[in-house]
Amino acid sequence: MVKKHGMIPFTELKRAWNWRQRAGLMAGKAPAVRVFYGPGEGSGLLERVAVDRFDQHYWITVWEGEHEHQGREAGALVVNFLKSEQSAALDSAVLLVRPEKGVPGDPLVVHGAPSVGRFEVNEIGSYLIQLLGVKHPGLFLDHRPLRDWLVRHSSDWTVLNTFAYTGSLSVAAGLGGAAHVTTLDLSKSVVGWAEENWKLNKLSSDRARFLAGDVFEWLPRFKREGRKFDCVILDPPSFSRGVKGNFSTSKDLKKLHLMALEVLGGEGILISSINSANVPWARFESEVLSAARERGLGFELLQRIDLPDTFPTPFEKPDERYLKGWILRLRTQRI
Ligand SMILES: C[S@@+](CC[C@H](N)C(=O)[O-])C[C@H]1O[C@@H](n2cnc3c(N)ncnc32)[C@H](O)[C@@H]1O
């Protein structure tokens, strides 16, 4: 396989690199961008590879197939390309091999000496990235369009960002002028990271609350307290084990939306996003609609959430577009 790519050196990687460069995605100081997305841009070994650029540092993901050695082979191929591409300014690279089943190990260093601590990159806002000792670098690049939307629309809102991870959507809302942002995630360590991201963007601590806890505990609690938010963000993982039991997008979407609707204010914005290829659009739609109907609520659809152009997928395989969601505005009248 490497031989094949050796004969046509880096054609697919170079093509992907060039169009992003022409589109201005690599411009500016410390850019953060997906520079290659194998499912749409690669073939052979590269079909199962994604490459994220964080300034001069690279995070390479390989979804491993039947052969265990594929991850390292693909990593070496990408590193050789980045070395050959002067504008890549390659300083360090790590490789995360995702096995077909189970949890991946820690990232392997495949070039240079990545910094042990976090470093800053710029996208829609500034974010801290970590390459070592984590399973993910801290910024989901597929949510760039949503961050962009939040920066343009959040002025004066009170925002509840659930399943917040490192709080990039909170930062975007903060930069958009939100009056107050509550950031909630199960993991104490990512909530700390989210707080660091907030400070990095010079956002005032008076406009923020950071909570480590279970969404299924906090949503009922906010309801009991009579709290309402102008915007509620839901971005659950496919599966998680919380304090209140397990959650899965294939089973619990309606339950989650029923709870979230209780804390959404009049004309409130519900942002609902999932990243589960196994939940088709129609299923997702029917779960959200059914929750809205049960609460007697109607919505205006403002925007559909989909993968950005840096995550192209084969046209003939629409199911590969794993990211799906809506930005909805509550109508005041009940239906
Ligand atoms: C897909 S990530 C969210 C990404 C984030 N919205 C972003 O754009 O950066 C899912 C997050 O949900 C959190 N999580 C999972 N189950 C949870 C629960 N029951 N309550 C709160 N957070 C939960 C995980 O810790 C993880 O950080």
mmCIF file of C-alpha atoms and ligand atoms in Angstrom:
data_model
loop_
_atom_site.group_PDB
_atom_site.id
_atom_site.type_symbol
_atom_site.label_atom_id
_atom_site.label_comp_id
_atom_site.label_asym_id
_atom_site.label_seq_id
_atom_site.Cartn_x
_atom_site.Cartn_y
_atom_site.Cartn_z
ATOM 1 C CA MET A 1 0.000 0.000 0.000
ATOM 2 C CA VAL A 2 2.789 2.421 0.900
ATOM 3 C CA LYS A 3 4.416 1.457 -2.373
ATOM 4 C CA LYS A 4 1.329 2.553 -4.286
ATOM 5 C CA HIS A 5 1.407 5.947 -2.626
ATOM 6 C CA GLY A 6 5.174 6.061 -3.074
ATOM 7 C CA MET A 7 4.654 5.753 -6.825
ATOM 8 C CA ILE A 8 2.136 8.603 -6.928
ATOM 9 C CA PRO A 9 3.671 10.605 -4.123
ATOM 10 C CA PHE A 10 1.115 12.141 -1.827
ATOM 11 C CA THR A 11 -1.351 13.040 -4.592
ATOM 12 C CA GLU A 12 -4.448 12.919 -2.400
ATOM 13 C CA LEU A 13 -2.825 14.609 0.583
ATOM 14 C CA LYS A 14 -1.441 17.351 -1.639
ATOM 15 C CA ARG A 15 -4.767 17.927 -3.381
ATOM 16 C CA ALA A 16 -6.523 18.276 -0.014
ATOM 17 C CA TRP A 17 -3.782 20.587 1.261
ATOM 18 C CA ASN A 18 -3.886 22.827 -1.794
ATOM 19 C CA TRP A 19 -7.589 23.562 -1.818
ATOM 20 C CA ARG A 20 -7.601 24.438 1.885
ATOM 21 C CA GLN A 21 -4.653 26.731 1.321
ATOM 22 C CA ARG A 22 -6.379 28.436 -1.623
ATOM 23 C CA ALA A 23 -9.517 28.822 0.522
ATOM 24 C CA GLY A 24 -7.452 30.726 3.110
ATOM 25 C CA LEU A 25 -8.003 28.090 5.815
ATOM 26 C CA MET A 26 -4.300 27.921 6.688
ATOM 27 C CA ALA A 27 -3.867 31.681 6.893
ATOM 28 C CA GLY A 28 -3.347 33.616 10.112
ATOM 29 C CA LYS A 29 -1.483 32.883 13.279
ATOM 30 C CA ALA A 30 -1.649 29.334 14.717
ATOM 31 C CA PRO A 31 -4.423 27.939 12.477
ATOM 32 C CA ALA A 32 -6.567 24.975 13.554
ATOM 33 C CA VAL A 33 -7.991 23.046 10.605
ATOM 34 C CA ARG A 34 -8.665 19.513 9.380
ATOM 35 C CA VAL A 35 -6.218 19.228 6.494
ATOM 36 C CA PHE A 36 -7.242 15.773 5.279
ATOM 37 C CA TYR A 37 -10.372 13.671 5.674
ATOM 38 C CA GLY A 38 -9.810 10.194 4.243
ATOM 39 C CA PRO A 39 -13.427 8.980 3.949
ATOM 40 C CA GLY A 40 -13.999 11.608 1.240
ATOM 41 C CA GLU A 41 -10.505 12.549 0.083
ATOM 42 C CA GLY A 42 -8.471 9.357 0.340
ATOM 43 C CA SER A 43 -8.254 5.914 -1.175
ATOM 44 C CA GLY A 44 -6.539 2.679 -0.099
ATOM 45 C CA LEU A 45 -4.684 3.155 3.155
ATOM 46 C CA LEU A 46 -5.572 6.854 3.278
ATOM 47 C CA GLU A 47 -9.303 6.221 3.244
ATOM 48 C CA ARG A 48 -9.168 5.586 6.987
ATOM 49 C CA VAL A 49 -6.998 8.565 7.901
ATOM 50 C CA ALA A 50 -7.760 12.072 9.161
ATOM 51 C CA VAL A 51 -5.183 14.790 9.776
ATOM 52 C CA ASP A 52 -5.780 17.808 11.995
ATOM 53 C CA ARG A 53 -3.437 20.762 11.960
ATOM 54 C CA PHE A 54 -2.927 22.759 15.128
ATOM 55 C CA ASP A 55 -0.431 25.433 14.100
ATOM 56 C CA GLN A 56 2.825 23.503 13.464
ATOM 57 C CA HIS A 57 1.612 20.407 15.294
ATOM 58 C CA TYR A 58 -0.414 17.602 13.766
ATOM 59 C CA TRP A 59 -2.863 15.068 15.157
ATOM 60 C CA ILE A 60 -3.224 12.053 12.847
ATOM 61 C CA THR A 61 -6.140 9.658 13.393
ATOM 62 C CA VAL A 62 -6.249 6.225 11.797
ATOM 63 C CA TRP A 63 -9.358 4.039 12.010
ATOM 64 C CA GLU A 64 -7.754 0.647 11.916
ATOM 65 C CA GLY A 65 -9.101 -2.101 9.628
ATOM 66 C CA GLU A 66 -8.247 -5.805 9.705
ATOM 67 C CA HIS A 67 -4.465 -5.255 9.724
ATOM 68 C CA GLU A 68 -2.892 -3.955 12.886
ATOM 69 C CA HIS A 69 0.139 -2.406 11.211
ATOM 70 C CA GLN A 70 -1.972 -0.085 9.048
ATOM 71 C CA GLY A 71 -2.025 2.690 11.624
ATOM 72 C CA ARG A 72 1.737 3.145 11.729
ATOM 73 C CA GLU A 73 2.082 2.806 7.955
ATOM 74 C CA ALA A 74 -0.500 5.510 7.385
ATOM 75 C CA GLY A 75 1.117 7.702 10.061
ATOM 76 C CA ALA A 76 4.517 7.409 8.361
ATOM 77 C CA LEU A 77 2.999 8.310 5.004
ATOM 78 C CA VAL A 78 1.364 11.454 6.394
ATOM 79 C CA VAL A 79 4.537 12.521 8.209
ATOM 80 C CA ASN A 80 6.560 12.113 5.007
ATOM 81 C CA PHE A 81 4.062 14.273 3.169
ATOM 82 C CA LEU A 82 4.127 16.960 5.880
ATOM 83 C CA LYS A 83 7.951 16.949 5.790
ATOM 84 C CA SER A 84 7.851 17.495 2.024
ATOM 85 C CA GLU A 85 5.299 20.321 2.253
ATOM 86 C CA GLN A 86 7.169 23.449 3.275
ATOM 87 C CA SER A 87 4.055 25.422 4.177
ATOM 88 C CA ALA A 88 3.143 22.698 6.699
ATOM 89 C CA ALA A 89 5.944 24.038 8.952
ATOM 90 C CA LEU A 90 5.915 20.629 10.664
ATOM 91 C CA ASP A 91 7.178 20.743 14.230
ATOM 92 C CA SER A 92 5.576 17.665 15.786
ATOM 93 C CA ALA A 93 3.016 14.970 15.010
ATOM 94 C CA VAL A 94 1.157 12.351 17.016
ATOM 95 C CA LEU A 95 -0.809 9.355 15.815
ATOM 96 C CA LEU A 96 -3.982 8.042 17.428
ATOM 97 C CA VAL A 97 -4.902 4.570 16.241
ATOM 98 C CA ARG A 98 -8.601 3.836 16.712
ATOM 99 C CA PRO A 99 -9.206 0.083 16.856
ATOM 100 C CA GLU A 100 -12.410 -1.297 15.319
ATOM 101 C CA LYS A 101 -13.630 -2.141 18.812
ATOM 102 C CA GLY A 102 -12.749 -0.729 22.208
ATOM 103 C CA VAL A 103 -10.907 2.316 23.434
ATOM 104 C CA PRO A 104 -7.769 3.604 21.654
ATOM 105 C CA GLY A 105 -4.465 3.785 23.468
ATOM 106 C CA ASP A 106 -2.661 7.079 24.022
ATOM 107 C CA PRO A 107 -1.348 8.940 20.971
ATOM 108 C CA LEU A 108 2.080 7.871 19.730
ATOM 109 C CA VAL A 109 4.688 10.474 18.884
ATOM 110 C CA VAL A 110 5.558 10.030 15.209
ATOM 111 C CA HIS A 111 7.556 13.216 14.665
ATOM 112 C CA GLY A 112 9.398 15.770 16.805
ATOM 113 C CA ALA A 113 8.783 16.336 20.489
ATOM 114 C CA PRO A 114 5.234 17.588 21.131
ATOM 115 C CA SER A 115 4.892 19.831 24.150
ATOM 116 C CA VAL A 116 3.672 18.045 27.247
ATOM 117 C CA GLY A 117 1.395 20.914 28.246
ATOM 118 C CA ARG A 118 -1.313 22.746 26.312
ATOM 119 C CA PHE A 119 -0.695 25.342 23.640
ATOM 120 C CA GLU A 120 -2.895 27.950 21.968
ATOM 121 C CA VAL A 121 -4.408 27.857 18.484
ATOM 122 C CA ASN A 122 -6.818 30.180 16.704
ATOM 123 C CA GLU A 123 -10.012 29.339 14.937
ATOM 124 C CA ILE A 124 -13.345 31.015 15.732
ATOM 125 C CA GLY A 125 -11.786 32.130 19.028
ATOM 126 C CA SER A 126 -8.645 30.789 20.697
ATOM 127 C CA TYR A 127 -8.376 27.318 22.192
ATOM 128 C CA LEU A 128 -5.916 25.224 24.167
ATOM 129 C CA ILE A 129 -4.768 22.012 22.510
ATOM 130 C CA GLN A 130 -3.160 18.992 24.156
ATOM 131 C CA LEU A 131 -1.432 16.286 22.131
ATOM 132 C CA LEU A 132 -0.097 13.895 24.755
ATOM 133 C CA GLY A 133 -1.888 11.745 27.339
ATOM 134 C CA VAL A 134 -5.361 12.370 25.846
ATOM 135 C CA LYS A 135 -7.667 10.565 23.392
ATOM 136 C CA HIS A 136 -8.678 13.834 21.713
ATOM 137 C CA PRO A 137 -6.772 17.131 21.314
ATOM 138 C CA GLY A 138 -9.546 19.294 22.791
ATOM 139 C CA LEU A 139 -11.174 20.979 19.799
ATOM 140 C CA PHE A 140 -13.793 19.346 17.555
ATOM 141 C CA LEU A 141 -12.999 20.917 14.186
ATOM 142 C CA ASP A 142 -16.286 19.693 12.671
ATOM 143 C CA HIS A 143 -18.173 22.197 14.857
ATOM 144 C CA ARG A 144 -16.476 25.212 13.326
ATOM 145 C CA PRO A 145 -19.687 26.309 11.491
ATOM 146 C CA LEU A 146 -21.641 26.141 14.759
ATOM 147 C CA ARG A 147 -19.020 28.245 16.551
ATOM 148 C CA ASP A 148 -19.246 30.700 13.682
ATOM 149 C CA TRP A 149 -23.058 30.810 13.997
ATOM 150 C CA LEU A 150 -22.891 31.344 17.768
ATOM 151 C CA VAL A 151 -20.423 34.219 17.450
ATOM 152 C CA ARG A 152 -22.852 35.951 15.088
ATOM 153 C CA HIS A 153 -26.072 35.333 17.054
ATOM 154 C CA SER A 154 -25.549 35.052 20.827
ATOM 155 C CA SER A 155 -25.631 38.712 21.779
ATOM 156 C CA ASP A 156 -27.305 39.205 25.206
ATOM 157 C CA TRP A 157 -28.419 35.582 25.508
ATOM 158 C CA THR A 158 -28.256 33.384 28.565
ATOM 159 C CA VAL A 159 -26.791 30.110 27.287
ATOM 160 C CA LEU A 160 -26.742 26.602 28.729
ATOM 161 C CA ASN A 161 -24.055 24.532 27.002
ATOM 162 C CA THR A 162 -24.510 20.869 27.956
ATOM 163 C CA PHE A 163 -22.133 18.017 27.042
ATOM 164 C CA ALA A 164 -19.765 20.963 26.736
ATOM 165 C CA TYR A 165 -16.401 19.148 26.637
ATOM 166 C CA THR A 166 -13.657 21.868 26.568
ATOM 167 C CA GLY A 167 -16.286 24.568 26.127
ATOM 168 C CA SER A 168 -15.550 25.719 22.584
ATOM 169 C CA LEU A 169 -19.247 26.457 21.992
ATOM 170 C CA SER A 170 -19.337 28.394 25.286
ATOM 171 C CA VAL A 171 -16.381 30.476 24.134
ATOM 172 C CA ALA A 172 -18.088 31.163 20.793
ATOM 173 C CA ALA A 173 -21.262 32.292 22.597
ATOM 174 C CA GLY A 174 -19.149 34.417 24.953
ATOM 175 C CA LEU A 175 -17.359 36.046 22.034
ATOM 176 C CA GLY A 176 -20.761 36.663 20.435
ATOM 177 C CA GLY A 177 -21.735 38.775 23.442
ATOM 178 C CA ALA A 178 -23.836 36.303 25.460
ATOM 179 C CA ALA A 179 -24.908 37.835 28.764
ATOM 180 C CA HIS A 180 -24.149 34.616 30.659
ATOM 181 C CA VAL A 181 -22.960 31.126 29.715
ATOM 182 C CA THR A 182 -23.340 27.976 31.846
ATOM 183 C CA THR A 183 -20.945 25.219 30.813
ATOM 184 C CA LEU A 184 -21.839 21.709 31.953
ATOM 185 C CA ASP A 185 -19.952 18.463 31.455
ATOM 186 C CA LEU A 186 -19.636 15.190 33.334
ATOM 187 C CA SER A 187 -15.849 15.329 33.395
ATOM 188 C CA LYS A 188 -14.263 17.608 35.970
ATOM 189 C CA SER A 189 -11.006 17.796 34.027
ATOM 190 C CA VAL A 190 -12.621 19.008 30.780
ATOM 191 C CA VAL A 191 -14.681 21.571 32.711
ATOM 192 C CA GLY A 192 -11.367 22.931 34.063
ATOM 193 C CA TRP A 193 -10.050 23.018 30.490
ATOM 194 C CA ALA A 194 -13.232 24.857 29.385
ATOM 195 C CA GLU A 195 -12.631 27.467 32.075
ATOM 196 C CA GLU A 196 -9.051 27.923 30.835
ATOM 197 C CA ASN A 197 -10.374 28.384 27.286
ATOM 198 C CA TRP A 198 -12.851 30.999 28.523
ATOM 199 C CA LYS A 199 -10.060 32.950 30.264
ATOM 200 C CA LEU A 200 -7.770 32.604 27.243
ATOM 201 C CA ASN A 201 -10.350 34.568 25.247
ATOM 202 C CA LYS A 202 -10.348 37.317 27.899
ATOM 203 C CA LEU A 203 -13.999 36.686 28.711
ATOM 204 C CA SER A 204 -15.138 37.866 32.120
ATOM 205 C CA SER A 205 -15.722 35.275 34.845
ATOM 206 C CA ASP A 206 -18.878 37.240 35.856
ATOM 207 C CA ARG A 207 -20.521 36.003 32.661
ATOM 208 C CA ALA A 208 -19.779 32.345 33.222
ATOM 209 C CA ARG A 209 -20.568 29.346 35.401
ATOM 210 C CA PHE A 210 -18.709 26.048 35.041
ATOM 211 C CA LEU A 211 -20.346 22.889 36.336
ATOM 212 C CA ALA A 212 -19.005 19.351 36.527
ATOM 213 C CA GLY A 213 -22.046 17.099 36.634
ATOM 214 C CA ASP A 214 -24.577 14.933 34.854
ATOM 215 C CA VAL A 215 -26.946 16.617 32.371
ATOM 216 C CA PHE A 216 -29.690 14.259 33.571
ATOM 217 C CA GLU A 217 -29.257 15.567 37.111
ATOM 218 C CA TRP A 218 -28.838 19.239 36.251
ATOM 219 C CA LEU A 219 -31.688 19.698 33.766
ATOM 220 C CA PRO A 220 -34.329 18.634 36.352
ATOM 221 C CA ARG A 221 -32.552 20.760 38.943
ATOM 222 C CA PHE A 222 -32.702 23.876 36.724
ATOM 223 C CA LYS A 223 -36.381 23.120 36.164
ATOM 224 C CA ARG A 224 -37.030 22.901 39.925
ATOM 225 C CA GLU A 225 -35.230 26.227 40.360
ATOM 226 C CA GLY A 226 -37.452 27.751 37.656
ATOM 227 C CA ARG A 227 -34.412 28.570 35.500
ATOM 228 C CA LYS A 228 -34.957 29.374 31.805
ATOM 229 C CA PHE A 229 -32.250 29.952 29.206
ATOM 230 C CA ASP A 230 -32.400 31.870 25.915
ATOM 231 C CA CYS A 231 -30.317 29.135 24.301
ATOM 232 C CA VAL A 232 -29.792 25.479 25.226
ATOM 233 C CA ILE A 233 -27.085 23.476 23.461
ATOM 234 C CA LEU A 234 -27.263 19.663 23.396
ATOM 235 C CA ASP A 235 -24.327 17.801 21.882
ATOM 236 C CA PRO A 236 -24.271 14.323 23.439
ATOM 237 C CA PRO A 237 -21.809 11.565 22.558
ATOM 238 C CA SER A 238 -23.181 8.337 21.041
ATOM 239 C CA PHE A 239 -22.898 6.610 24.393
ATOM 240 C CA SER A 240 -21.910 7.585 27.919
ATOM 241 C CA ARG A 241 -22.063 6.348 31.486
ATOM 242 C CA GLY A 242 -23.277 9.133 33.722
ATOM 243 C CA VAL A 243 -24.126 9.462 37.410
ATOM 244 C CA LYS A 244 -27.781 8.965 36.471
ATOM 245 C CA GLY A 245 -27.137 5.838 34.387
ATOM 246 C CA ASN A 246 -26.198 5.219 30.788
ATOM 247 C CA PHE A 247 -27.122 7.432 27.842
ATOM 248 C CA SER A 248 -27.224 6.423 24.197
ATOM 249 C CA THR A 249 -28.316 8.502 21.204
ATOM 250 C CA SER A 250 -30.022 5.478 19.721
ATOM 251 C CA LYS A 251 -32.356 5.168 22.753
ATOM 252 C CA ASP A 252 -32.472 8.332 24.843
ATOM 253 C CA LEU A 253 -32.760 11.328 22.515
ATOM 254 C CA LYS A 254 -36.419 11.957 23.252
ATOM 255 C CA LYS A 255 -35.876 11.814 27.023
ATOM 256 C CA LEU A 256 -33.004 14.296 26.743
ATOM 257 C CA HIS A 257 -35.042 16.713 24.626
ATOM 258 C CA LEU A 258 -38.078 16.462 26.916
ATOM 259 C CA MET A 259 -35.877 17.611 29.810
ATOM 260 C CA ALA A 260 -34.112 20.334 27.840
ATOM 261 C CA LEU A 261 -37.395 21.846 26.626
ATOM 262 C CA GLU A 262 -38.393 22.450 30.246
ATOM 263 C CA VAL A 263 -35.591 24.989 30.682
ATOM 264 C CA LEU A 264 -35.891 26.760 27.334
ATOM 265 C CA GLY A 265 -37.296 30.282 27.571
ATOM 266 C CA GLY A 266 -39.872 31.897 25.256
ATOM 267 C CA GLU A 267 -38.543 32.223 21.686
ATOM 268 C CA GLY A 268 -35.535 30.293 22.986
ATOM 269 C CA ILE A 269 -32.978 28.704 20.691
ATOM 270 C CA LEU A 270 -32.485 24.949 20.893
ATOM 271 C CA ILE A 271 -29.255 23.719 19.342
ATOM 272 C CA SER A 272 -29.347 19.966 19.040
ATOM 273 C CA SER A 273 -26.434 18.114 17.518
ATOM 274 C CA ILE A 274 -25.398 14.456 17.450
ATOM 275 C CA ASN A 275 -22.371 12.711 16.000
ATOM 276 C CA SER A 276 -23.800 9.244 15.553
ATOM 277 C CA ALA A 277 -23.615 7.669 12.110
ATOM 278 C CA ASN A 278 -25.923 4.907 13.405
ATOM 279 C CA VAL A 279 -28.803 7.331 14.057
ATOM 280 C CA PRO A 280 -30.206 8.386 10.669
ATOM 281 C CA TRP A 281 -31.651 11.871 10.077
ATOM 282 C CA ALA A 282 -35.227 10.591 9.968
ATOM 283 C CA ARG A 283 -34.875 8.918 13.374
ATOM 284 C CA PHE A 284 -33.238 11.952 14.947
ATOM 285 C CA GLU A 285 -35.964 14.185 13.512
ATOM 286 C CA SER A 286 -38.785 12.008 14.789
ATOM 287 C CA GLU A 287 -37.321 11.846 18.331
ATOM 288 C CA VAL A 288 -36.940 15.638 18.582
ATOM 289 C CA LEU A 289 -40.347 16.279 17.017
ATOM 290 C CA SER A 290 -42.010 13.801 19.288
ATOM 291 C CA ALA A 291 -40.496 15.505 22.375
ATOM 292 C CA ALA A 292 -41.663 18.926 21.106
ATOM 293 C CA ARG A 293 -45.191 17.596 20.462
ATOM 294 C CA GLU A 294 -45.369 16.015 23.900
ATOM 295 C CA ARG A 295 -44.519 19.383 25.429
ATOM 296 C CA GLY A 296 -46.999 21.110 23.059
ATOM 297 C CA LEU A 297 -44.259 23.219 21.476
ATOM 298 C CA GLY A 298 -43.579 24.339 17.912
ATOM 299 C CA PHE A 299 -40.260 25.420 16.396
ATOM 300 C CA GLU A 300 -38.925 27.382 13.463
ATOM 301 C CA LEU A 301 -35.982 25.680 11.775
ATOM 302 C CA LEU A 302 -33.209 28.273 11.459
ATOM 303 C CA GLN A 303 -30.362 26.124 10.262
ATOM 304 C CA ARG A 304 -29.329 22.546 9.743
ATOM 305 C CA ILE A 305 -26.032 21.423 11.303
ATOM 306 C CA ASP A 306 -23.925 19.334 8.937
ATOM 307 C CA LEU A 307 -20.264 18.502 8.369
ATOM 308 C CA PRO A 308 -18.202 21.418 7.023
ATOM 309 C CA ASP A 309 -16.420 21.280 3.655
ATOM 310 C CA THR A 310 -13.169 20.234 5.353
ATOM 311 C CA PHE A 311 -14.915 16.906 6.157
ATOM 312 C CA PRO A 312 -16.057 15.822 2.673
ATOM 313 C CA THR A 313 -17.795 12.440 2.356
ATOM 314 C CA PRO A 314 -18.538 10.293 -0.718
ATOM 315 C CA PHE A 315 -21.676 11.589 -2.427
ATOM 316 C CA GLU A 316 -22.869 8.020 -2.942
ATOM 317 C CA LYS A 317 -22.635 7.284 0.806
ATOM 318 C CA PRO A 318 -24.870 9.883 2.486
ATOM 319 C CA ASP A 319 -24.928 7.874 5.749
ATOM 320 C CA GLU A 320 -21.269 8.701 6.327
ATOM 321 C CA ARG A 321 -22.268 12.247 7.277
ATOM 322 C CA TYR A 322 -22.207 11.408 10.971
ATOM 323 C CA LEU A 323 -22.703 14.959 12.259
ATOM 324 C CA LYS A 324 -26.319 16.060 12.228
ATOM 325 C CA GLY A 325 -28.392 18.633 13.997
ATOM 326 C CA TRP A 326 -30.604 21.663 13.990
ATOM 327 C CA ILE A 327 -30.723 25.174 15.260
ATOM 328 C CA LEU A 328 -34.369 25.730 16.195
ATOM 329 C CA ARG A 329 -36.285 28.726 17.575
ATOM 330 C CA LEU A 330 -39.217 28.160 19.851
ATOM 331 C CA ARG A 331 -42.464 29.698 18.688
ATOM 332 C CA THR A 332 -44.228 31.518 21.515
ATOM 333 C CA GLN A 333 -47.555 29.933 20.773
ATOM 334 C CA ARG A 334 -48.187 26.320 21.734
ATOM 335 C CA ILE A 335 -49.343 23.924 19.022
HETATM 336 C C1 LIG B 1 -19.153 15.015 21.820
HETATM 337 S S1 LIG B 1 -18.440 15.704 23.269
HETATM 338 C C2 LIG B 1 -19.112 17.312 23.152
HETATM 339 C C3 LIG B 1 -18.337 18.258 22.252
HETATM 340 C C4 LIG B 1 -18.590 19.721 22.489
HETATM 341 N N1 LIG B 1 -19.988 20.058 22.401
HETATM 342 C C5 LIG B 1 -17.780 20.572 21.512
HETATM 343 O O1 LIG B 1 -18.342 21.031 20.512
HETATM 344 O O2 LIG B 1 -16.579 20.735 21.772
HETATM 345 C C6 LIG B 1 -19.400 14.925 24.519
HETATM 346 C C7 LIG B 1 -19.138 15.364 25.960
HETATM 347 O O3 LIG B 1 -20.262 14.948 26.742
HETATM 348 C C8 LIG B 1 -19.827 14.665 28.049
HETATM 349 N N2 LIG B 1 -20.872 13.841 28.683
HETATM 350 C C9 LIG B 1 -21.196 12.559 28.413
HETATM 351 N N3 LIG B 1 -22.259 12.169 29.156
HETATM 352 C C10 LIG B 1 -22.620 13.224 29.914
HETATM 353 C C11 LIG B 1 -23.647 13.439 30.885
HETATM 354 N N4 LIG B 1 -24.499 12.481 31.190
HETATM 355 N N5 LIG B 1 -23.718 14.656 31.461
HETATM 356 C C12 LIG B 1 -22.828 15.629 31.144
HETATM 357 N N6 LIG B 1 -21.857 15.493 30.227
HETATM 358 C C13 LIG B 1 -21.743 14.299 29.619
HETATM 359 C C14 LIG B 1 -18.485 13.995 27.861
HETATM 360 O O4 LIG B 1 -17.701 14.111 29.043
HETATM 361 C C15 LIG B 1 -17.919 14.774 26.649
HETATM 362 O O5 LIG B 1 -17.076 15.813 27.090
#
